[in-house]
Coordinates of C-alpha atoms and ligand atoms in Angstrom, one line a residue:
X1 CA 91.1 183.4 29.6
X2 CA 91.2 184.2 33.2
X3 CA 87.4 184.5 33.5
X4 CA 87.2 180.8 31.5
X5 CA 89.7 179.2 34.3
X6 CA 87.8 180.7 37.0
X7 CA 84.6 179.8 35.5
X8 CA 86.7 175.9 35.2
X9 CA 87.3 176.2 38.3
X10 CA 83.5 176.4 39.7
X11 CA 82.1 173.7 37.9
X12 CA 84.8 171.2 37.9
X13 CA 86.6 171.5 41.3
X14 CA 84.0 171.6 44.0
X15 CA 85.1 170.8 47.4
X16 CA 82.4 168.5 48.9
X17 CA 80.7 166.7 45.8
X18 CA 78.5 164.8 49.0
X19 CA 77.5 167.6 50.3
X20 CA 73.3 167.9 50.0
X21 CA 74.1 171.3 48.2
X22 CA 75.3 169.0 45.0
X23 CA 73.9 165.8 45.5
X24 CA 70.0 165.6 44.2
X25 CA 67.6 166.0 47.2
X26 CA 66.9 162.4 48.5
X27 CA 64.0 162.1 51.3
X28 CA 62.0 159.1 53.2
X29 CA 58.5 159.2 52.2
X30 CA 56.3 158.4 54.2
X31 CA 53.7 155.7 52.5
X32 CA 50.1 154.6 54.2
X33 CA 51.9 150.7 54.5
X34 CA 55.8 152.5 55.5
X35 CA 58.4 154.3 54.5
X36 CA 60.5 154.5 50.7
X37 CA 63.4 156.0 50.2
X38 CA 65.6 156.0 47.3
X39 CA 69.6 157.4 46.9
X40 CA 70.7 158.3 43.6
X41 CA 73.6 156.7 42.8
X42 CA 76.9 159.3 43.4
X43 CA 80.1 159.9 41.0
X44 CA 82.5 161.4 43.3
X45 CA 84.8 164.4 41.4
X46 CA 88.4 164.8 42.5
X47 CA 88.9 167.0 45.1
X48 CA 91.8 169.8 45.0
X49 CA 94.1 169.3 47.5
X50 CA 93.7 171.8 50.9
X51 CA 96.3 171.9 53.6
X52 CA 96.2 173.9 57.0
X53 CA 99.4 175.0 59.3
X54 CA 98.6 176.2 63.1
X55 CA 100.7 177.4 65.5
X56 CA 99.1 176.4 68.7
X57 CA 101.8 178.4 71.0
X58 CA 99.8 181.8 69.4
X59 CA 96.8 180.4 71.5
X60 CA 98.5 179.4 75.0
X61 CA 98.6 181.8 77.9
X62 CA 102.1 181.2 79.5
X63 CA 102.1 181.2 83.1
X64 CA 102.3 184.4 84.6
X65 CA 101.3 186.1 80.8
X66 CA 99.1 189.3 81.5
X67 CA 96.3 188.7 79.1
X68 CA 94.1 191.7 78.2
X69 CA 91.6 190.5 75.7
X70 CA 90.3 193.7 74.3
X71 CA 94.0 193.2 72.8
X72 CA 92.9 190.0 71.1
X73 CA 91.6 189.1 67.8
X74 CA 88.6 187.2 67.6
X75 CA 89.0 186.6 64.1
X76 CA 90.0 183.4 62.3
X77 CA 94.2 182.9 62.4
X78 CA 96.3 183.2 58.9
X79 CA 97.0 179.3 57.8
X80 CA 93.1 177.6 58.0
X81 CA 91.1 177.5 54.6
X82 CA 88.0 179.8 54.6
X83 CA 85.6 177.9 52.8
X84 CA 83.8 175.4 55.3
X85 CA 83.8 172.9 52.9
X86 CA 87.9 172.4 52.9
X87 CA 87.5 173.2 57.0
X88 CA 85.3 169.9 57.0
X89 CA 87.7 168.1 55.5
X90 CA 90.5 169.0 56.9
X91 CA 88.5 168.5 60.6
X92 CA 87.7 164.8 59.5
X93 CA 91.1 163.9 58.8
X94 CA 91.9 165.4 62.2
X95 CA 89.3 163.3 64.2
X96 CA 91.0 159.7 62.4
X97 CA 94.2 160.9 63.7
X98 CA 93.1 161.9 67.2
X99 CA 90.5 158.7 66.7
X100 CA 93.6 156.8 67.0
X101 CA 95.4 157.8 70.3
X102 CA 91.8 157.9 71.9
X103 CA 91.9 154.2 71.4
X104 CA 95.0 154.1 72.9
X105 CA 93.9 156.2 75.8
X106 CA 90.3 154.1 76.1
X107 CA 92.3 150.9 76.3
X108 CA 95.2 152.2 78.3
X109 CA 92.4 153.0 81.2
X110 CA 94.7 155.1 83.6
X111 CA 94.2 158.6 82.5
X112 CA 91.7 161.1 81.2
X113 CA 91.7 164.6 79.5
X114 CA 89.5 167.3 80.2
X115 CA 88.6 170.1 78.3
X116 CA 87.4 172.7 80.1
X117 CA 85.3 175.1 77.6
X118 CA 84.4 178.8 78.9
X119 CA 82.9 181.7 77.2
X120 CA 80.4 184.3 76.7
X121 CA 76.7 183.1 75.6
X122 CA 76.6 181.8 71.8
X123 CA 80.6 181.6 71.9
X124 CA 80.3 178.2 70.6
X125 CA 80.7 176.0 73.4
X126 CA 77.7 173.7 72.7
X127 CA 78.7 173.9 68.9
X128 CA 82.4 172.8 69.9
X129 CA 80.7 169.6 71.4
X130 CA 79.5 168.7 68.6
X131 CA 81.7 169.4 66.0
X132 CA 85.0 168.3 67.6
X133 CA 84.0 165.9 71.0
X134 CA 80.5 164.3 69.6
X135 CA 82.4 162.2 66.4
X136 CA 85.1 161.2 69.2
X137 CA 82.2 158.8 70.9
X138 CA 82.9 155.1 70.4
X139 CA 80.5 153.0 69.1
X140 CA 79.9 151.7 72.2
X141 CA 79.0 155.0 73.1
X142 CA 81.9 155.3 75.5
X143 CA 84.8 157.5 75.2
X144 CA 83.3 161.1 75.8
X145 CA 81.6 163.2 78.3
X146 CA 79.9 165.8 78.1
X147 CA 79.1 168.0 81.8
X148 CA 77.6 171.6 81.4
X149 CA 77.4 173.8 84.9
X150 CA 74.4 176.1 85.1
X151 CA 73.7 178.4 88.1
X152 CA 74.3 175.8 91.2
X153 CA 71.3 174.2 92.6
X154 CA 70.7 174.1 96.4
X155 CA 72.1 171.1 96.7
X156 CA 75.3 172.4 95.0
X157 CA 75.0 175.8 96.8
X158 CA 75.3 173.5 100.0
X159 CA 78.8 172.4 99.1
X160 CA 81.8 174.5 98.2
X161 CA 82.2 175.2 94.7
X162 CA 84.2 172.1 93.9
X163 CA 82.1 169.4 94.4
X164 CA 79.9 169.5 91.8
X165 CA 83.0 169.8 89.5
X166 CA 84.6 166.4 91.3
X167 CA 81.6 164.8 90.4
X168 CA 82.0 165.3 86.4
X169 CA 85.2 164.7 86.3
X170 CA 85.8 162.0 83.0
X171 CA 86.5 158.4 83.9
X172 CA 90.1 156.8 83.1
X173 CA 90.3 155.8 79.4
X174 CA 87.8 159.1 78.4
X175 CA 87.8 162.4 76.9
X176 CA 85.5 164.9 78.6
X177 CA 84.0 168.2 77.9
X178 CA 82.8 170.2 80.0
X179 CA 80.3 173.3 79.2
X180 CA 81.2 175.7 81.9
X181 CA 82.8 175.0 85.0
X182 CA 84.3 175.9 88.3
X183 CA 85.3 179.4 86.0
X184 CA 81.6 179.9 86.4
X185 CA 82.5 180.5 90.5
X186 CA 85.3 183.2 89.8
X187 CA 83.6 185.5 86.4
X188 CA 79.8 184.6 87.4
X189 CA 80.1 185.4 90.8
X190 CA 82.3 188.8 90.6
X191 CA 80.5 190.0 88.0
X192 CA 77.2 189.8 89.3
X193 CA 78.3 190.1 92.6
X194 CA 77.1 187.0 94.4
X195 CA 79.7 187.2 96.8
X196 CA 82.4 189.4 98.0
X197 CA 85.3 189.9 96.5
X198 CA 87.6 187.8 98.9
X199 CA 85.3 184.9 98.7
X200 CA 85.8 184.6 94.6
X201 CA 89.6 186.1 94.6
X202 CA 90.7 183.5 96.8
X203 CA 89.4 181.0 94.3
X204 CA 92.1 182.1 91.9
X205 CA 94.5 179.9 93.9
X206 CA 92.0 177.2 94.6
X207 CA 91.4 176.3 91.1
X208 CA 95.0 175.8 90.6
X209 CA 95.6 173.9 93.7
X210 CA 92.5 171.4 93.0
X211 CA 93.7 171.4 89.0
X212 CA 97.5 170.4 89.9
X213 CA 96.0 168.0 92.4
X214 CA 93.8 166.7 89.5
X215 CA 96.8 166.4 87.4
X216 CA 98.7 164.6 89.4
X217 CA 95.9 162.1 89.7
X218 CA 95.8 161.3 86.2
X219 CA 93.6 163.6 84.3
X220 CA 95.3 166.1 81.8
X221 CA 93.3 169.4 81.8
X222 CA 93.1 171.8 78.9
X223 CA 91.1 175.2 79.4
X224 CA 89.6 176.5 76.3
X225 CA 88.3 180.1 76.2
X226 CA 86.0 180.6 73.2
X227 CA 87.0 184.2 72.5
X228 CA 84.1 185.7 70.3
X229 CA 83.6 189.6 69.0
X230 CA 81.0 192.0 70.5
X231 CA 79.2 192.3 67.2
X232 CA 79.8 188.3 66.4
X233 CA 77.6 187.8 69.7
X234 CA 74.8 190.1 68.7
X235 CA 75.0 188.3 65.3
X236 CA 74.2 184.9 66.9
X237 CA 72.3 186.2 69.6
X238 CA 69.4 187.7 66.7
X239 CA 69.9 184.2 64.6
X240 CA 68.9 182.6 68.0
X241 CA 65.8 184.8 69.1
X242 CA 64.4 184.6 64.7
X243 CA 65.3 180.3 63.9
X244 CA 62.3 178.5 65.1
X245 CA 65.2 175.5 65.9
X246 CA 67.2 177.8 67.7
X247 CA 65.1 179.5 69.5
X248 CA 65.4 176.8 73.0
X249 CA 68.9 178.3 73.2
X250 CA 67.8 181.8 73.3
X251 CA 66.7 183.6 76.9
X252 CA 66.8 187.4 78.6
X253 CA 69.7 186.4 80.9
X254 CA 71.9 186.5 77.5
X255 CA 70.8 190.0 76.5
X256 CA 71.1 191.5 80.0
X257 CA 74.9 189.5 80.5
X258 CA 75.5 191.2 77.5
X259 CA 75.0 194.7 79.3
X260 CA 78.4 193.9 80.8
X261 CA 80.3 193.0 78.5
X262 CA 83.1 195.0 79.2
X263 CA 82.8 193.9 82.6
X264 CA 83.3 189.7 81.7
X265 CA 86.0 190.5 79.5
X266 CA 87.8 192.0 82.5
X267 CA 86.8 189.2 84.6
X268 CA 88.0 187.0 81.7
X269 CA 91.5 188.7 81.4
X270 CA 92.3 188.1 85.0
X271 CA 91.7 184.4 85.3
X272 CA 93.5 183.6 82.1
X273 CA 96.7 185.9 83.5
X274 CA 95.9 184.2 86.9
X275 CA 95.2 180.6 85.9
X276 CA 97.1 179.6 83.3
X277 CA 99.9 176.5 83.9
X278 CA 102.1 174.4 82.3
X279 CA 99.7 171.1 83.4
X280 CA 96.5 172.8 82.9
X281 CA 96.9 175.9 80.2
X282 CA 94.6 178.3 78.9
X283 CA 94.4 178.7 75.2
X284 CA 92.3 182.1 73.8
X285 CA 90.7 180.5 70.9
X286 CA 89.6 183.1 68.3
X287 CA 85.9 181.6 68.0
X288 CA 84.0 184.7 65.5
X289 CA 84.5 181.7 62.6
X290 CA 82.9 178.2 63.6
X291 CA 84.7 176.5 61.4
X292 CA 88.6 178.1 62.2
X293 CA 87.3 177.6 65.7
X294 CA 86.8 173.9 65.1
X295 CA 90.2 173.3 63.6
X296 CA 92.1 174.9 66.3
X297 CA 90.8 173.1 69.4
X298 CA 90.8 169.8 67.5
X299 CA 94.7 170.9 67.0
X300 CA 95.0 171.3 70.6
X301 CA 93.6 167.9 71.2
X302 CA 95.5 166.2 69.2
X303 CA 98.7 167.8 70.5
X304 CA 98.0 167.0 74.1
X305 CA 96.9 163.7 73.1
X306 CA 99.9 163.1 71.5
X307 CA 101.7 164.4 74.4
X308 CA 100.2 161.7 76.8
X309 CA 101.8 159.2 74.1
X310 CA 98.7 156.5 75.6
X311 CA 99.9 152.8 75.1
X312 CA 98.1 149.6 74.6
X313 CA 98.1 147.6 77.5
X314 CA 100.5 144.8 77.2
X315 CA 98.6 141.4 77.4
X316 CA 100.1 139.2 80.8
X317 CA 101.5 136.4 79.9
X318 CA 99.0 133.9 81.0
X319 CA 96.4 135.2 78.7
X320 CA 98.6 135.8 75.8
X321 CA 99.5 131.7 76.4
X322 CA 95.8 131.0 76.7
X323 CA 94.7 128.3 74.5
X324 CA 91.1 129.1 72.9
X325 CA 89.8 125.4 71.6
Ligands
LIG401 P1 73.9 178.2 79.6 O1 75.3 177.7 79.6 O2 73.6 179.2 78.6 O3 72.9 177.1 79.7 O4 73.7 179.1 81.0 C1 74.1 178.6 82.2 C2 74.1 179.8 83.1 O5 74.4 179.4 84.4 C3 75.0 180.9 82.7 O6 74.4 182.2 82.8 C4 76.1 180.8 83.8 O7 76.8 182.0 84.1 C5 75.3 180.3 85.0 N1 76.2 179.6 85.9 C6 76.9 178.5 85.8 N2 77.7 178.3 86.9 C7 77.4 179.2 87.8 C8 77.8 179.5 89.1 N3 78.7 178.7 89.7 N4 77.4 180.6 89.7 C9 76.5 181.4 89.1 N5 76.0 181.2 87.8 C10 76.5 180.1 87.2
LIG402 MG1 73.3 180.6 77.2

């Protein structure tokens, strides 16, 4: 009886009838005059339901907090599903519900929100662009940023660390990402030691002064750090150097960082202990599962979005009088 219900339970309750695993293989072929392409016709099943609960406050670093992430798990949290299917969904209905305030925020036009990603190589950074910022952009392609930081450029070497980050900074009304940041000039530089240690330790206090200051000015700052196992990142690392499509994304520098470890994950400790704020928190994401990883900062977003409370501009007078012939 049990097996028979289980067995029910395959055929008749899957969890994305659209995905391409179901749905019969459709592609464009390509004729000598154009292109055909035909979809079958698609007989949606009920779904079951699937519910998630997160506490966010397991995430945040509290001021002052001594974070020690060898302490930390890098595994998924009790209270997301674990099949990627009911993760999807759940994500989508997140993104109409965060959807909605950024439309608020877009049209409000005074403040922005940045989310500052960090992390070791293939820690999901890119992946967390595209799964929870990239379905944010408007139609109009506005809404989101995306800035990544790689090692700084002469130009950038001839200004002090901030500029470049000043320069990326969203516009009023957006949501940005960034891929790396000014982090990069505290863990970067101590641990490959490209400058002393008073010259990076002194930046501890910098980055807060310039973040309050930022703040204060109207953009709301989140720091994300995508904490992935040891073994996760060899995982990813090896899927990189064998996928022909990954392969771009794969390089030495990743394999030799990886050498030090230990080292990062000290480096790591100290500015989330040293860094984190009320305005601009830290939040140790456990990133081993892509999809649990996906829930939680879209959880985050939401939360600070809703936070902000963002209002539609009230139309003046005059123009709500206008007469339109
Ligand atoms: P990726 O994000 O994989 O494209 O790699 C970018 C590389 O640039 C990483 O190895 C970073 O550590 C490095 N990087 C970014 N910012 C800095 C910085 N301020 N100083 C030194 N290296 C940096
Ligand atoms: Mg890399």
């Amino acid at each position: 009886m049990i097996g028979a219900l289980s067995q029910l339970s395959v055929n008749w309750s899957p969890t994305a009838p659209l995905s391409a695993a179901k749905a019969p293989k459709a592609e464009p072929k390509i004729t000598p005059d154009g292109v055909e392409l035909s979809l079958p016709a698609i007989d949606p099943e009920p779904l079951p339901p699937v519910s998630m609960k997160l506490d966010l406050e397991q995430f945040r670093v509290k001021p002052g907090e001594d974070i020690d992430l060898t302490q930390i798990s890098t595994a998924p949290p009790e209270g997301v599903p674990t099949s990627k299917a009911d993760s999807e969904r759940l994500l989508e209905a997140m993104h109409k519900k965060i959807s909605e305030l950024q439309r608020r925020l877009f049209s409000e036009n005074q403040r922005s929100v940045l989310f500052v990603c960090q992390g070791m190589d293939a820690s999901g950074k890119g992946g967390t662009f595209k799964d929870v910022f990239a379905p944010l952009m408007l139609k109009t392609e506005e809404g989101v940023e995306r800035a990544s930081f790689n090692v700084p450029t002469k130009l950038e070497a001839d200004h002090d660390f901030l500029w470049r980050i000043t320069g990326e900074m969203p516009r009023k009304g957006n949501i940005g990402m960034f891929d790396r940041g000014h982090y990069e000039d505290i863990v970067e530089v101590r641990v490959a030691n490209l400058a002393p240690e008073e010259v990076w330790s002194a930046r501890y206090d910098q980055v807060k002064d310039f973040e309050k200051q930022r703040g204060d000015l109207g953009t709301k700052m989140v720091k994300i750090f995508l904490h992935i196992g040891k073994d996760e990142q060899k995982l990813r690392l090896e899927e990189r150097r064998d996928t022909p499509h990954k392969q771009y994304k794969f390089n030495a520098g990743d394999v030799e960082r990886r050498e030090q470890w230990d080292e990062y994950q000290q480096a790591y400790s100290d500015v989330l202990t040293r860094t984190s704020t009320e305005q601009a928190p830290w939040y140790v994401v456990p990133a081993d599962d892509k999809e649990a990883r996906n829930l939680i900062i879209a959880s985050i977003l939401l939360k600070t979005l809703q936070e902000m409370d963002p209002q539609y501009p009230k139309l003046p007078d005059d123009l709500a009088r206008l007469q339109i012939q």
